[in-house]
């Protein structure tokens, strides 16, 4: 079975440009979350989507946006790129989102997209 | 605020030696805790998790962790380290936020294994 797949694996952008990152969850998973991992740091939560609705947003500027499609895949968009946006962007999927922990809320991570802003 | 602290940024051990990576949490209720491993340029792989019951949990690759509420700790251990264990290790706690949940990670511990 395919795991969480992210595309592209690497990309280089120039300051001020826009970027779109893509994520396909594990088959049957209805929730997708996005994390930013700056070099030398732990991942930071950006967004969570479940059944196409936003269920959580981290402390990121409005330049960051996301959406989830009917097939549960997701896009993360970042506008007006800054040098500080250079990071590994991780996508995680889970079966569902509930009010308490269960095996169905366990997150499975993709390999990430390495974004370099120059 | 709920948080996770990993006090050791880098740890070096000899192959075959025992390993303990420290993790302390700050959380008001019973925490749900995780350890992930990340190889260079890769995503995160779940090693083990604690959410109730036995405070000593077993994971993959021979790792185990012990939840100690009195010390607010969830330290990761392995009796004998292999060279392939060299990687970065992250402790995390899941935070439930009205309608959703998110993982809050520590800053990670980089493990180097000397042959």
Tab-separated table of C-alpha atoms in Angstrom:
chain	number	residue	atom	x	y	z
A	1	UNK	CA	0.000	0.000	0.000
A	2	UNK	CA	1.201	3.472	-0.819
A	3	UNK	CA	2.004	5.719	2.089
A	4	UNK	CA	1.599	9.470	2.208
A	5	UNK	CA	3.035	10.929	-0.984
A	6	UNK	CA	4.230	14.494	-1.405
A	7	UNK	CA	5.272	16.387	-4.484
A	8	UNK	CA	7.608	17.767	-5.492
A	9	UNK	CA	10.415	16.355	-3.343
A	10	UNK	CA	12.617	19.409	-3.816
A	11	UNK	CA	12.173	22.836	-5.295
A	12	UNK	CA	13.929	26.148	-5.401
A	13	UNK	CA	12.044	29.444	-5.533
A	14	UNK	CA	12.970	33.101	-5.542
A	15	UNK	CA	11.896	35.560	-2.876
A	16	UNK	CA	8.474	37.013	-3.599
A	17	UNK	CA	7.308	34.045	-5.646
A	18	UNK	CA	4.402	31.730	-4.910
A	19	UNK	CA	4.644	27.990	-4.285
A	20	UNK	CA	2.161	25.114	-4.182
A	21	UNK	CA	2.970	21.875	-2.406
A	22	UNK	CA	0.869	18.750	-2.831
A	23	UNK	CA	0.005	15.828	-0.611
A	24	UNK	CA	-1.880	12.590	-1.221
A	25	UNK	CA	-2.955	10.805	1.956
A	26	UNK	CA	-2.982	7.098	2.576
A	27	UNK	CA	-5.995	5.515	0.903
A	28	UNK	CA	-9.006	5.779	3.215
A	29	UNK	CA	-7.536	8.576	5.322
A	30	UNK	CA	-9.755	11.648	5.493
A	31	UNK	CA	-7.506	14.027	7.427
A	32	UNK	CA	-4.388	15.845	6.280
A	33	UNK	CA	-2.084	18.007	8.386
A	34	UNK	CA	0.827	20.200	7.313
A	35	UNK	CA	3.995	20.898	9.297
A	36	UNK	CA	7.002	23.131	8.651
A	37	UNK	CA	10.413	21.930	9.799
A	38	UNK	CA	13.166	24.507	9.714
A	39	UNK	CA	16.703	23.114	9.797
A	40	UNK	CA	17.692	22.158	13.315
A	41	UNK	CA	14.163	22.440	14.728
A	42	UNK	CA	11.220	20.171	15.347
A	43	UNK	CA	8.222	20.304	13.017
A	44	UNK	CA	5.745	23.141	13.606
A	45	UNK	CA	2.033	22.685	12.956
A	46	UNK	CA	0.593	24.768	10.102
A	47	UNK	CA	-2.860	23.390	9.225
A	48	UNK	CA	-5.177	20.446	9.703
A	49	UNK	CA	-8.029	19.532	7.361
A	50	UNK	CA	-10.695	16.911	7.807
A	51	UNK	CA	-13.433	16.169	5.307
A	52	UNK	CA	-12.421	19.337	3.416
A	53	UNK	CA	-12.917	21.556	6.447
A	54	UNK	CA	-10.153	23.374	8.288
A	55	UNK	CA	-9.873	21.918	11.799
A	56	UNK	CA	-6.836	23.784	13.020
A	57	UNK	CA	-4.386	26.507	12.131
A	58	UNK	CA	-0.980	27.148	13.613
A	59	UNK	CA	0.743	30.452	14.225
A	60	UNK	CA	1.653	31.242	10.632
A	61	UNK	CA	1.002	34.396	8.604
A	62	UNK	CA	-1.832	34.712	6.111
A	63	UNK	CA	0.653	34.101	3.303
A	64	UNK	CA	0.145	30.434	4.151
A	65	UNK	CA	-3.078	28.802	3.010
A	66	UNK	CA	-4.284	25.298	2.294
A	67	UNK	CA	-7.222	23.357	1.038
A	68	UNK	CA	-8.406	19.774	0.833
A	69	UNK	CA	-10.081	18.274	-2.198
A	70	UNK	CA	-12.991	15.784	-2.456
A	71	UNK	CA	-10.483	12.941	-2.916
A	72	UNK	CA	-8.860	14.062	0.395
A	73	UNK	CA	-5.626	15.192	-1.229
A	74	UNK	CA	-4.376	18.588	-0.142
A	75	UNK	CA	-2.421	21.602	-1.292
A	76	UNK	CA	-0.368	24.013	0.770
A	77	UNK	CA	0.139	27.423	-0.795
A	78	UNK	CA	2.646	30.014	0.280
A	79	UNK	CA	2.605	33.509	-1.236
A	80	UNK	CA	5.297	36.186	-1.269
A	81	UNK	CA	8.036	33.781	-0.278
A	82	UNK	CA	10.652	34.890	2.223
A	83	UNK	CA	14.087	33.436	2.829
A	84	UNK	CA	12.789	32.227	6.202
A	85	UNK	CA	10.239	30.004	4.481
A	86	UNK	CA	13.056	27.678	3.470
A	87	UNK	CA	12.249	24.421	5.234
A	88	UNK	CA	11.117	20.837	4.935
A	89	UNK	CA	7.333	20.788	4.609
A	90	UNK	CA	5.772	17.619	5.954
A	91	UNK	CA	2.321	16.284	5.306
A	92	UNK	CA	0.662	13.777	7.634
A	93	UNK	CA	-2.570	11.864	7.154
A	94	UNK	CA	-4.881	10.070	9.555
A	95	UNK	CA	-8.132	8.167	9.268
A	96	UNK	CA	-10.141	10.687	11.195
A	97	UNK	CA	-10.071	13.526	13.705
A	98	UNK	CA	-11.692	12.992	17.086
A	99	UNK	CA	-11.876	14.744	20.421
A	100	UNK	CA	-9.577	12.236	22.057
A	101	UNK	CA	-6.725	10.056	20.958
A	102	UNK	CA	-7.405	6.763	19.225
A	103	UNK	CA	-5.555	4.637	16.740
A	104	UNK	CA	-7.714	6.246	14.056
A	105	UNK	CA	-6.157	9.637	14.781
A	106	UNK	CA	-2.582	8.390	14.506
A	107	UNK	CA	-0.610	10.500	12.040
A	108	UNK	CA	1.468	8.993	9.236
A	109	UNK	CA	4.044	11.290	7.676
A	110	UNK	CA	5.226	11.660	4.104
A	111	UNK	CA	8.847	12.179	3.090
A	112	UNK	CA	8.386	15.904	2.820
A	113	UNK	CA	9.078	18.629	0.290
A	114	UNK	CA	12.356	20.486	0.692
A	115	UNK	CA	11.743	24.145	-0.229
A	116	UNK	CA	14.682	26.460	-0.714
A	117	UNK	CA	14.017	30.173	-1.154
A	118	UNK	CA	16.875	32.175	-2.672
B	1	UNK	CA	1.121	26.123	27.497
B	2	UNK	CA	1.570	22.530	26.498
B	3	UNK	CA	5.122	21.824	25.426
B	4	UNK	CA	7.812	19.213	25.081
B	5	UNK	CA	11.466	19.695	26.003
B	6	UNK	CA	14.379	17.622	24.822
B	7	UNK	CA	17.364	18.808	26.865
B	8	UNK	CA	20.047	17.092	24.788
B	9	UNK	CA	20.703	18.512	21.326
B	10	UNK	CA	23.423	16.011	20.451
B	11	UNK	CA	24.318	12.628	21.911
B	12	UNK	CA	27.152	10.323	20.855
B	13	UNK	CA	27.273	6.671	21.881
B	14	UNK	CA	29.399	3.718	20.859
B	15	UNK	CA	27.808	0.906	18.912
B	16	UNK	CA	26.577	-1.722	21.352
B	17	UNK	CA	26.246	0.715	24.219
B	18	UNK	CA	22.941	1.537	25.860
B	19	UNK	CA	21.011	4.688	24.999
B	20	UNK	CA	18.644	6.997	26.836
B	21	UNK	CA	17.149	10.102	25.236
B	22	UNK	CA	15.363	12.489	27.543
B	23	UNK	CA	11.971	14.096	27.065
B	24	UNK	CA	10.032	16.265	29.491
B	25	UNK	CA	6.507	17.474	28.892
B	26	UNK	CA	4.285	20.193	30.216
B	27	UNK	CA	0.609	19.294	29.901
B	28	UNK	CA	-2.378	19.793	32.187
B	29	UNK	CA	-4.173	16.530	31.563
B	30	UNK	CA	-3.009	13.007	30.818
B	31	UNK	CA	-0.690	13.432	27.847
B	32	UNK	CA	-0.557	11.324	24.749
B	33	UNK	CA	3.155	11.052	23.964
B	34	UNK	CA	5.136	9.881	20.980
B	35	UNK	CA	8.690	9.295	19.854
B	36	UNK	CA	9.539	9.723	16.167
B	37	UNK	CA	12.777	9.103	14.299
B	38	UNK	CA	13.943	11.030	11.254
B	39	UNK	CA	16.797	9.964	9.008
B	40	UNK	CA	18.552	12.693	6.980
B	41	UNK	CA	16.220	14.253	4.416
B	42	UNK	CA	13.406	11.893	5.331
B	43	UNK	CA	9.992	12.134	6.918
B	44	UNK	CA	9.091	11.035	10.420
B	45	UNK	CA	8.662	7.420	11.462
B	46	UNK	CA	6.741	6.571	14.615
B	47	UNK	CA	8.809	4.533	17.080
B	48	UNK	CA	6.281	4.208	19.886
B	49	UNK	CA	3.421	5.904	21.666
B	50	UNK	CA	1.838	6.179	25.088
B	51	UNK	CA	-1.775	7.037	25.689
B	52	UNK	CA	-2.880	4.913	28.631
B	53	UNK	CA	-2.208	1.751	30.599
B	54	UNK	CA	1.220	0.294	31.142
B	55	UNK	CA	3.771	3.054	31.638
B	56	UNK	CA	6.521	1.060	29.910
B	57	UNK	CA	5.820	0.909	26.197
B	58	UNK	CA	7.610	-1.110	23.579
B	59	UNK	CA	8.218	0.154	20.084
B	60	UNK	CA	9.838	-0.825	16.848
B	61	UNK	CA	13.544	-1.397	16.279
B	62	UNK	CA	14.068	-2.511	19.897
B	63	UNK	CA	13.181	0.849	21.467
B	64	UNK	CA	11.169	1.324	24.621
B	65	UNK	CA	10.032	4.325	26.645
B	66	UNK	CA	8.799	4.834	30.171
B	67	UNK	CA	6.133	7.344	31.151
B	68	UNK	CA	6.761	8.862	34.582
B	69	UNK	CA	4.009	11.222	35.627
B	70	UNK	CA	5.826	12.313	38.808
B	71	UNK	CA	8.777	13.497	36.741
B	72	UNK	CA	6.790	14.659	33.688
B	73	UNK	CA	9.111	12.550	31.593
B	74	UNK	CA	8.909	10.094	28.711
B	75	UNK	CA	12.479	8.948	28.100
B	76	UNK	CA	13.418	6.726	25.180
B	77	UNK	CA	15.772	3.800	25.766
B	78	UNK	CA	17.538	1.092	23.828
B	79	UNK	CA	19.753	-1.559	25.463
B	80	UNK	CA	22.238	-1.870	22.599
B	81	UNK	CA	22.587	0.730	19.866
B	82	UNK	CA	23.276	-0.210	16.244
B	83	UNK	CA	25.088	2.039	13.756
B	84	UNK	CA	21.838	2.287	11.772
B	85	UNK	CA	20.187	4.037	14.734
B	86	UNK	CA	22.083	7.236	13.935
B	87	UNK	CA	19.338	9.760	13.197
B	88	UNK	CA	17.370	12.578	14.791
B	89	UNK	CA	14.804	11.712	17.421
B	90	UNK	CA	11.767	13.783	18.286
B	91	UNK	CA	9.469	13.575	21.264
B	92	UNK	CA	5.943	14.894	20.734
B	93	UNK	CA	2.642	15.384	22.520
B	94	UNK	CA	-0.742	15.561	20.813
B	95	UNK	CA	-2.828	18.613	21.636
B	96	UNK	CA	-6.588	18.495	21.135
B	97	UNK	CA	-8.020	21.820	19.966
B	98	UNK	CA	-11.773	22.144	19.567
B	99	UNK	CA	-12.475	20.012	16.548
B	100	UNK	CA	-8.943	19.055	15.697
B	101	UNK	CA	-5.632	17.872	17.001
B	102	UNK	CA	-1.995	18.672	16.382
B	103	UNK	CA	1.378	17.344	17.365
B	104	UNK	CA	3.726	19.581	19.329
B	105	UNK	CA	7.322	18.474	18.927
B	106	UNK	CA	10.482	18.991	20.898
B	107	UNK	CA	13.534	20.431	19.190
B	108	UNK	CA	15.005	16.978	18.658
B	109	UNK	CA	18.102	15.049	19.712
B	110	UNK	CA	20.708	14.189	17.099
B	111	UNK	CA	22.169	10.741	17.772
B	112	UNK	CA	25.627	9.859	16.500
B	113	UNK	CA	26.859	6.278	16.776
B	114	UNK	CA	30.583	5.622	16.898
B	115	UNK	CA	31.777	2.329	15.460
